[in-house]
Coordinates of C-alpha atoms in Angstrom, one line a residue:
Chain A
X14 CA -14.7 6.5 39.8
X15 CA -15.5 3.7 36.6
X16 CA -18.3 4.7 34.7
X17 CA -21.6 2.7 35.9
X18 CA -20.9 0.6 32.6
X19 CA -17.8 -0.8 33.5
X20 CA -18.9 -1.2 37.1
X21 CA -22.0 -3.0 36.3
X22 CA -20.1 -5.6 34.3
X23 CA -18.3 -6.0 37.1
X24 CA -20.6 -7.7 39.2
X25 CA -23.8 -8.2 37.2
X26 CA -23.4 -10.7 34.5
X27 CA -27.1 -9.6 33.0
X28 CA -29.8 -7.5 32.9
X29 CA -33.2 -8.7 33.1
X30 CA -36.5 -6.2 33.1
X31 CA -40.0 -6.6 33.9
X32 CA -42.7 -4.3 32.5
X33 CA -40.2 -2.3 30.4
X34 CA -40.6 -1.9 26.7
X35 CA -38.5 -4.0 24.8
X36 CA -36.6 -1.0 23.3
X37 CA -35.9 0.8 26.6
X38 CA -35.0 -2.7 28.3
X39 CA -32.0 -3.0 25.0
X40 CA -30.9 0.6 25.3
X41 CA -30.3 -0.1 28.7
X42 CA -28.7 -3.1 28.8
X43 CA -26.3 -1.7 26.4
X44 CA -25.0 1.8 28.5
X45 CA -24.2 -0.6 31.0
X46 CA -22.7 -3.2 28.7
X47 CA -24.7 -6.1 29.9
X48 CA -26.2 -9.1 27.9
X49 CA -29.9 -9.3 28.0
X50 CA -31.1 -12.2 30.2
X51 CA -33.2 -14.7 28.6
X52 CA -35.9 -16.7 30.0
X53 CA -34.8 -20.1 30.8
X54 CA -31.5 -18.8 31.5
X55 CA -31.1 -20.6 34.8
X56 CA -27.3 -19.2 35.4
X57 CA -27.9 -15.6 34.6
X58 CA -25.1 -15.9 31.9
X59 CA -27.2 -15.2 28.7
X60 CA -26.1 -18.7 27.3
X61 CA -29.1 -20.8 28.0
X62 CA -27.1 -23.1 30.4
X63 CA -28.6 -24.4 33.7
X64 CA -28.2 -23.7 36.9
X65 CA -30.0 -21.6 39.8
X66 CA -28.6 -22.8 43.2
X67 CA -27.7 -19.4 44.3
X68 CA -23.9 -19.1 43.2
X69 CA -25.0 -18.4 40.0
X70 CA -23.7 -15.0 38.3
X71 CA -25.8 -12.6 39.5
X72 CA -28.8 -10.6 37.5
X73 CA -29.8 -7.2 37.6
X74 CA -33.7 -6.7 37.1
X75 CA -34.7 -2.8 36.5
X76 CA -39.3 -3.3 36.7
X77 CA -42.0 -0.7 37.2
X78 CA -44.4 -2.5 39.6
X79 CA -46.4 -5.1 37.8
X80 CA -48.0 -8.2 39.5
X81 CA -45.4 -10.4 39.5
X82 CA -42.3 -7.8 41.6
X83 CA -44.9 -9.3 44.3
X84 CA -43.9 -12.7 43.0
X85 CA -41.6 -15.3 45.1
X86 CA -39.9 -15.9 41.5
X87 CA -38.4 -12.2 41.0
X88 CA -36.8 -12.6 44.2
X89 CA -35.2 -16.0 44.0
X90 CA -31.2 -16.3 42.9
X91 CA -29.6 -15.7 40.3
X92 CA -31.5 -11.8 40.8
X93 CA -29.5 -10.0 43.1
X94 CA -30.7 -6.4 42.6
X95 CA -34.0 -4.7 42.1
X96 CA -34.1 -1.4 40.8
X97 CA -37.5 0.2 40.0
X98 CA -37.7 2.4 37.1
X99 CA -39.8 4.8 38.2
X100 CA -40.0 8.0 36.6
X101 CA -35.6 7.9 36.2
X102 CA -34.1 8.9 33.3
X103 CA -31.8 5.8 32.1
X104 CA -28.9 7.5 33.2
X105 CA -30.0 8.0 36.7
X106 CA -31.1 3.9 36.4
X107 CA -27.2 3.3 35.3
X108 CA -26.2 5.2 38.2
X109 CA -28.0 2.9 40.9
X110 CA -26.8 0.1 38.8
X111 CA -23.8 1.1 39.5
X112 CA -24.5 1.4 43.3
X113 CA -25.7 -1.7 43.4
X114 CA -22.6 -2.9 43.0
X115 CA -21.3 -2.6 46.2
X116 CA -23.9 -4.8 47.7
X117 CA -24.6 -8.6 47.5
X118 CA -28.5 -7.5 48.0
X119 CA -29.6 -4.1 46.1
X120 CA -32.6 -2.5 46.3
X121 CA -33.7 1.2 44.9
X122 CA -37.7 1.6 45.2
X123 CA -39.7 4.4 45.3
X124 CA -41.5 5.2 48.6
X125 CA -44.8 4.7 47.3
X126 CA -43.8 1.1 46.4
X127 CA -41.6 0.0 49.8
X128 CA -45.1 1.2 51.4
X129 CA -46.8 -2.1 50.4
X130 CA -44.1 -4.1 49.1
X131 CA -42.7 -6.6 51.9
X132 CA -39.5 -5.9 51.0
X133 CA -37.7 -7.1 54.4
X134 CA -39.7 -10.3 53.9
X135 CA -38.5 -10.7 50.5
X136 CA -35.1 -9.7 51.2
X137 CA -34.7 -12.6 53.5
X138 CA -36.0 -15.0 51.6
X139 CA -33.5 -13.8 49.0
X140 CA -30.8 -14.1 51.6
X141 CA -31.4 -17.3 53.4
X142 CA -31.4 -19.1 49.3
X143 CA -27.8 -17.8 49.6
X144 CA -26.9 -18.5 53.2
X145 CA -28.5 -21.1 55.9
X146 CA -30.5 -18.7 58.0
X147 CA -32.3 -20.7 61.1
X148 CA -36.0 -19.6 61.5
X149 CA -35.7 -17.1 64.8
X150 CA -32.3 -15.7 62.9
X151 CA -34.2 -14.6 59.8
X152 CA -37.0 -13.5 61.7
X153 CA -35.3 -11.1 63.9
X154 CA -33.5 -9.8 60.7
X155 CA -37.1 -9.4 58.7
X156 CA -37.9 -7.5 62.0
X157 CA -35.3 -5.2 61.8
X158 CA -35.2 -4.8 58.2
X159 CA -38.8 -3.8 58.2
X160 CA -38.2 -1.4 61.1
X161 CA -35.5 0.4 59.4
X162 CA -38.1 0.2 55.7
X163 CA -40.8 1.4 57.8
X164 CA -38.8 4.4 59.1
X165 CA -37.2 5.6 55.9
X166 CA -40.9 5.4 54.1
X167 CA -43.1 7.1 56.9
X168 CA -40.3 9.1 59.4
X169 CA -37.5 9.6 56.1
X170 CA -39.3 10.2 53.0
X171 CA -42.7 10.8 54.0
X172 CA -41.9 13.2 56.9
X173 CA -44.2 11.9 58.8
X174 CA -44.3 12.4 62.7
X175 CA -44.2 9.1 65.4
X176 CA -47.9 9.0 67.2
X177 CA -47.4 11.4 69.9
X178 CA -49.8 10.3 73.1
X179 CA -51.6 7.0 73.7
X180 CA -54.7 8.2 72.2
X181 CA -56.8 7.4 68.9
X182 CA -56.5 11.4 68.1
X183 CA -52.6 10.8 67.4
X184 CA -53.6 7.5 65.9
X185 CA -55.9 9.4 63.3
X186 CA -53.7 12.4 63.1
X187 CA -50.8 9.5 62.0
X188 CA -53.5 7.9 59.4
X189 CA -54.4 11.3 58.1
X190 CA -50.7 12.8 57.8
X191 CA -49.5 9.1 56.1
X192 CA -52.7 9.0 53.5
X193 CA -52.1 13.2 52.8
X194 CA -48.1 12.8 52.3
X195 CA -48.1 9.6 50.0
X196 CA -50.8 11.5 47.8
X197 CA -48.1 13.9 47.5
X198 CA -46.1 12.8 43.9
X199 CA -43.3 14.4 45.0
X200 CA -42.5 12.3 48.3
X201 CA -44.3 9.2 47.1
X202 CA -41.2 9.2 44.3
X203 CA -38.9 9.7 46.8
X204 CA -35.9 6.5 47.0
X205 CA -35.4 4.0 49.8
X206 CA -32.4 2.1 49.0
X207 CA -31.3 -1.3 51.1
X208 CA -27.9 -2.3 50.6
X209 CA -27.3 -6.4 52.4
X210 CA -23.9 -7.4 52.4
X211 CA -22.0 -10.6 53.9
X212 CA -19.1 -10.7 55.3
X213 CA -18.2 -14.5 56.5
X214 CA -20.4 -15.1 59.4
X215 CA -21.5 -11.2 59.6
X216 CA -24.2 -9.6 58.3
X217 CA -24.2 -5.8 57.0
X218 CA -27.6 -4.2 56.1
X219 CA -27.6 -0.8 55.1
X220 CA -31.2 1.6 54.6
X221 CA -31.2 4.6 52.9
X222 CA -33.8 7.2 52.3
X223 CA -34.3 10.7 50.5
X224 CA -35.8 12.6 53.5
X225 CA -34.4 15.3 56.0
X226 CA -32.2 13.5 58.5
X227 CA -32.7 13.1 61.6
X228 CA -31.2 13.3 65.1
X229 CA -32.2 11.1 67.9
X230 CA -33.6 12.9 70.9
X231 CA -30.5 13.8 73.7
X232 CA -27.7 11.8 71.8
X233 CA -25.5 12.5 74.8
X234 CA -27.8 10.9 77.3
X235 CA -26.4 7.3 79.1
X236 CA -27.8 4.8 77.5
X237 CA -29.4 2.0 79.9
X238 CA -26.9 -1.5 79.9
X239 CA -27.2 -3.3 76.4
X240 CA -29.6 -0.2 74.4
X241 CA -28.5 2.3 72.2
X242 CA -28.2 5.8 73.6
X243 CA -30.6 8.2 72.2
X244 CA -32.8 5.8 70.7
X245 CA -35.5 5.8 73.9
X246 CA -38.6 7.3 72.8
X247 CA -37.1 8.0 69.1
X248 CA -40.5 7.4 67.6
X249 CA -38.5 5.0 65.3
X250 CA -38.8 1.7 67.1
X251 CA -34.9 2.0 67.1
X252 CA -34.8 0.7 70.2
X253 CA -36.4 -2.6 69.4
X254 CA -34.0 -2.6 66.2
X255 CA -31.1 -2.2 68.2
X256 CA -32.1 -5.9 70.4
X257 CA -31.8 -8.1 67.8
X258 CA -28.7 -6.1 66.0
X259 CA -24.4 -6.5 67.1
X260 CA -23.9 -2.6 66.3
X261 CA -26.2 0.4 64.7
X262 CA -25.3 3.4 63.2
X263 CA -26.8 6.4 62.2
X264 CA -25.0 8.5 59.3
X265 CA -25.7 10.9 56.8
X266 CA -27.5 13.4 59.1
X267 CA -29.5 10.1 60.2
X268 CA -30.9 9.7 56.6
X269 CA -29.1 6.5 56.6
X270 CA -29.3 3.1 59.3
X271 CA -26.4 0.8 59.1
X272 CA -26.6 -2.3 61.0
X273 CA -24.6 -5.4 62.0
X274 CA -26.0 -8.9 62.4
X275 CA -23.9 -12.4 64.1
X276 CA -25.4 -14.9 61.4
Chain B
X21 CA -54.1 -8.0 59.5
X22 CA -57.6 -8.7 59.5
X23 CA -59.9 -9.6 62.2
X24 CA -63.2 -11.1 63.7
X25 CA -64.8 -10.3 66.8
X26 CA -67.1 -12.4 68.7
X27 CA -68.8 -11.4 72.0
X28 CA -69.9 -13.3 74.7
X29 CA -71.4 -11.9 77.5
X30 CA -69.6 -9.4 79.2
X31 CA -66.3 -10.4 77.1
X32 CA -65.2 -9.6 73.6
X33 CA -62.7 -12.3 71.6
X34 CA -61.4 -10.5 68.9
X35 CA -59.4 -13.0 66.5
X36 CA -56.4 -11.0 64.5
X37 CA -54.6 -12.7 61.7
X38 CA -51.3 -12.0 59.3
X39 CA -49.5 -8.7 59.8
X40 CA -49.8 -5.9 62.1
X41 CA -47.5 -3.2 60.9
X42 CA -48.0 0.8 60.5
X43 CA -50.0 0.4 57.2
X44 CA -52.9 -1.1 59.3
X45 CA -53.8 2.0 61.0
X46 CA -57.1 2.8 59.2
X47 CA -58.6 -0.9 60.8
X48 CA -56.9 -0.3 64.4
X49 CA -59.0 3.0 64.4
X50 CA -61.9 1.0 63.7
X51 CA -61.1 -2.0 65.8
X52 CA -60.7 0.8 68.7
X53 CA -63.7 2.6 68.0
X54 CA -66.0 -0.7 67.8
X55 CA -64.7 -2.4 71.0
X56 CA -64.9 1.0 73.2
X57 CA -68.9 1.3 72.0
X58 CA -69.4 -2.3 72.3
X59 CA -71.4 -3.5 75.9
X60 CA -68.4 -6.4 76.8
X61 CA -66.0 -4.9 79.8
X62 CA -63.5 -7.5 78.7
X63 CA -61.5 -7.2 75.4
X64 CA -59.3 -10.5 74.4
X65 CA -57.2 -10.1 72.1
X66 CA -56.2 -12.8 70.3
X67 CA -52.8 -13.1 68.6
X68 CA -52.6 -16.7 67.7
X69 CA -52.4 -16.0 64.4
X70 CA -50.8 -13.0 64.1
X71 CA -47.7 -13.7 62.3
X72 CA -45.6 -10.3 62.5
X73 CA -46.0 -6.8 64.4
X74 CA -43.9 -4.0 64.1
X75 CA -43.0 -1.2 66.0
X76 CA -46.3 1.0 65.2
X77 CA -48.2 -2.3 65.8
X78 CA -47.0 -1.9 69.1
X79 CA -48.1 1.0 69.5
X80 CA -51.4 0.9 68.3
X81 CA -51.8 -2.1 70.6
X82 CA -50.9 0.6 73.5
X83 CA -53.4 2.9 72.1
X84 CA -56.1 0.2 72.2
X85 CA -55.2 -0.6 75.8
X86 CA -55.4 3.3 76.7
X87 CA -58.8 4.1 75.0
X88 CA -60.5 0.7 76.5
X89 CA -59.3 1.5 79.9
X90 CA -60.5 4.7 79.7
X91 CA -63.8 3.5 78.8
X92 CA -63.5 1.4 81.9
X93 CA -62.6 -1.7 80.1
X94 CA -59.8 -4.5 80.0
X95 CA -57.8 -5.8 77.7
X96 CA -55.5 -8.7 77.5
X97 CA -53.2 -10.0 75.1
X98 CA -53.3 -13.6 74.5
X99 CA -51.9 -16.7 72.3
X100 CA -48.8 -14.6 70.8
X101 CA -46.4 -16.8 69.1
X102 CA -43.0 -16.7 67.3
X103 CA -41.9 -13.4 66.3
X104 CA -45.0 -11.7 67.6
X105 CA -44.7 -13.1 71.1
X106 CA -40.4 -12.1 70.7
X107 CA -41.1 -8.1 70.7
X108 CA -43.7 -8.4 73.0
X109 CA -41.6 -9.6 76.0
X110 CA -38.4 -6.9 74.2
X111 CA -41.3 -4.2 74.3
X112 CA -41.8 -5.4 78.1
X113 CA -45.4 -4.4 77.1
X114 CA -46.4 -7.3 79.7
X115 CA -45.5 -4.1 82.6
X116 CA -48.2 -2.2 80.9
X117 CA -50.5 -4.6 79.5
X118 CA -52.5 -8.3 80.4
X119 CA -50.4 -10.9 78.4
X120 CA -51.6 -14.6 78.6
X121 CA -50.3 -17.4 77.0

């Protein structure tokens, strides 16, 4: 395995931060061997030179969560990756630049951020400036995308249980449980991490999150024509994610949602 | 999602707008809790400019519908568009609930 350096040079060509201190920003540009980029630097290159239509090399930006993450502007090309700083060590930071590199779309947030931050919105904005995406095609993709963001926040990393009942009491027992667990420091800093990766005409969009797995109820039931077995009833609207997806998978003890979209 | 309710005799028009996703579940506790002590018997809901709803959204729509028949009223869903109106008919929430165009 190439030291996240090396492997961040492979596919980033530089780092760009927002809301770091300078000095941090440098020292971490340099353990992953990467120029700094510079405002105005349209390619991503670090040479000043224009460009910006999306085939541009592609830029790594490491933030904490000022205004402007919330900003159309951080999530247009050349950025490709988002990585917030949190409260990671730099070498944990290299480490999911490193990951990153496996994806044409990286994201590493903390829990209490990808509770409020739109991400599935953004990430398809980001993707349809790199591929044409037809309104009702990106929509259904934000939908999932969400979904699967939604899940690894509240079900994942929060631990929080699906309303149980039709009734305002497991409405309010949902709102209490959510406001009580993202109090908690130790869950709200808990990763989600979205991987989006093309391949030709096929889409591959990969969630991850930090929490204790999960199973779906009766895994070896049938599975009505065209739905997903085990996913009636999960709590996790996986069922609605699996209409507008080719394939779904569950790994890594279910803390992880892989899914396949026709573009 | 924010909203706006206007009542007219015995029916209530309430007006939602942007998102409804899991983070709105403080205001659909209030929305419930306002429409089941309020004197209409009919509860429109009206998703014209609702923009997006998510799985919990969903739900919390179901929720509504549960509580205000309970309290012997009806709701009905009406106006949704776009992405909103796409996981209502993948939900088949029209089985359970009132859905007009």
């Amino acid at each position: 395995m190439p030291p996240p350096a090396s492997q961040a040079r492979s596919r980033f060509a530089s780092l760009r931060g927002s809301g770091l201190p300078a000095g941090r920003l440098e020292a971490l540009a340099g353990r992953l061997g990467l120029p700094l980029w510079r405002d105005g630097d349209r390619n991503g290159n670090g040479d000043g030179a224009g460009g910006g239509d999306g085939t541009d090399a592609p830029v790594l930006l490491v933030f904490t969560v000022p205004p402007d993450i919330r900003d159309a502007g951080c999530w247009a090309p050349p950025v490709a990756a988002w990585i917030e700083a949190g409260d990671l060590e730099d070498a944990a930071l290299a480490g999911l630049a490193g990951r990153a590199t496996a994806a044409d779309l990286f994201v590493s947030v903390t829990t209490a951020t990808a509770n409020t931050l739109q991400l599935a919105r953004h990430l398809v904005q980001a993707l349809a400036a790199r591929h044409p995406l037809p309104e009702e095609r990106g929509s259904d993709i934000e939908f999932a995308l969400h979904e699967a963001v939604s899940n690894a926040v509240v079900h994942g990393n929060l631990q929080v249980q699906g309303m149980k009942g039709l009734t305002v009491e497991a409405l309010e027992r949902f709102s209490q449980d959510l406001a009580d667990r993202l109090a908690d420091p130790a869950l709200a800093r808990r990763r989600v991490e979205v991987g989006l990766r093309l391949a030709g005409e096929t889409l591959w969009i990969e969630v991850a999150d930090e929490g204790e797995g999960f199973l779906p109820a009766a895994p070896d039931a049938p599975a009505p024509p065209g739905r997903i077995a085990g996913c009636e009833s999960s709590g996790r609207g996986l069922d609605l994610i699996g209409s507008v997806v080719r394939s779904l998978r569950l790994l890594d003890g279910g803390r992880r949602i892989r899914m396949e979209f026709a573009l | 999602m924010d909203y706006a309710i206007e009542t007219k005799e015995q029916t209530s028009v309430v007006r939602m707008r942007d998102r409804l996703t899991f983070n709105d579940h403080a205001k659909l506790r209030d929305l419930i809790r306002e429409l089941k002590v309020g004197p209409a018997k009919r509860q429109v809901l009206d998703l014209a400019s609702l923009t997006f709803v998510d799985s919990a959204g969903i739900g919390m729509l179901l929720i509504a519908r549960e509580e205000l028949a309970a309290a012997d009223k009806q709701m009905i869903l009406r106006g949704a568009t776009g992405q909103v109106r796409r996981v209502l008919t993948v939900a088949q929430l029209g089985k359970i609930v009132t859905i007009e165009d």
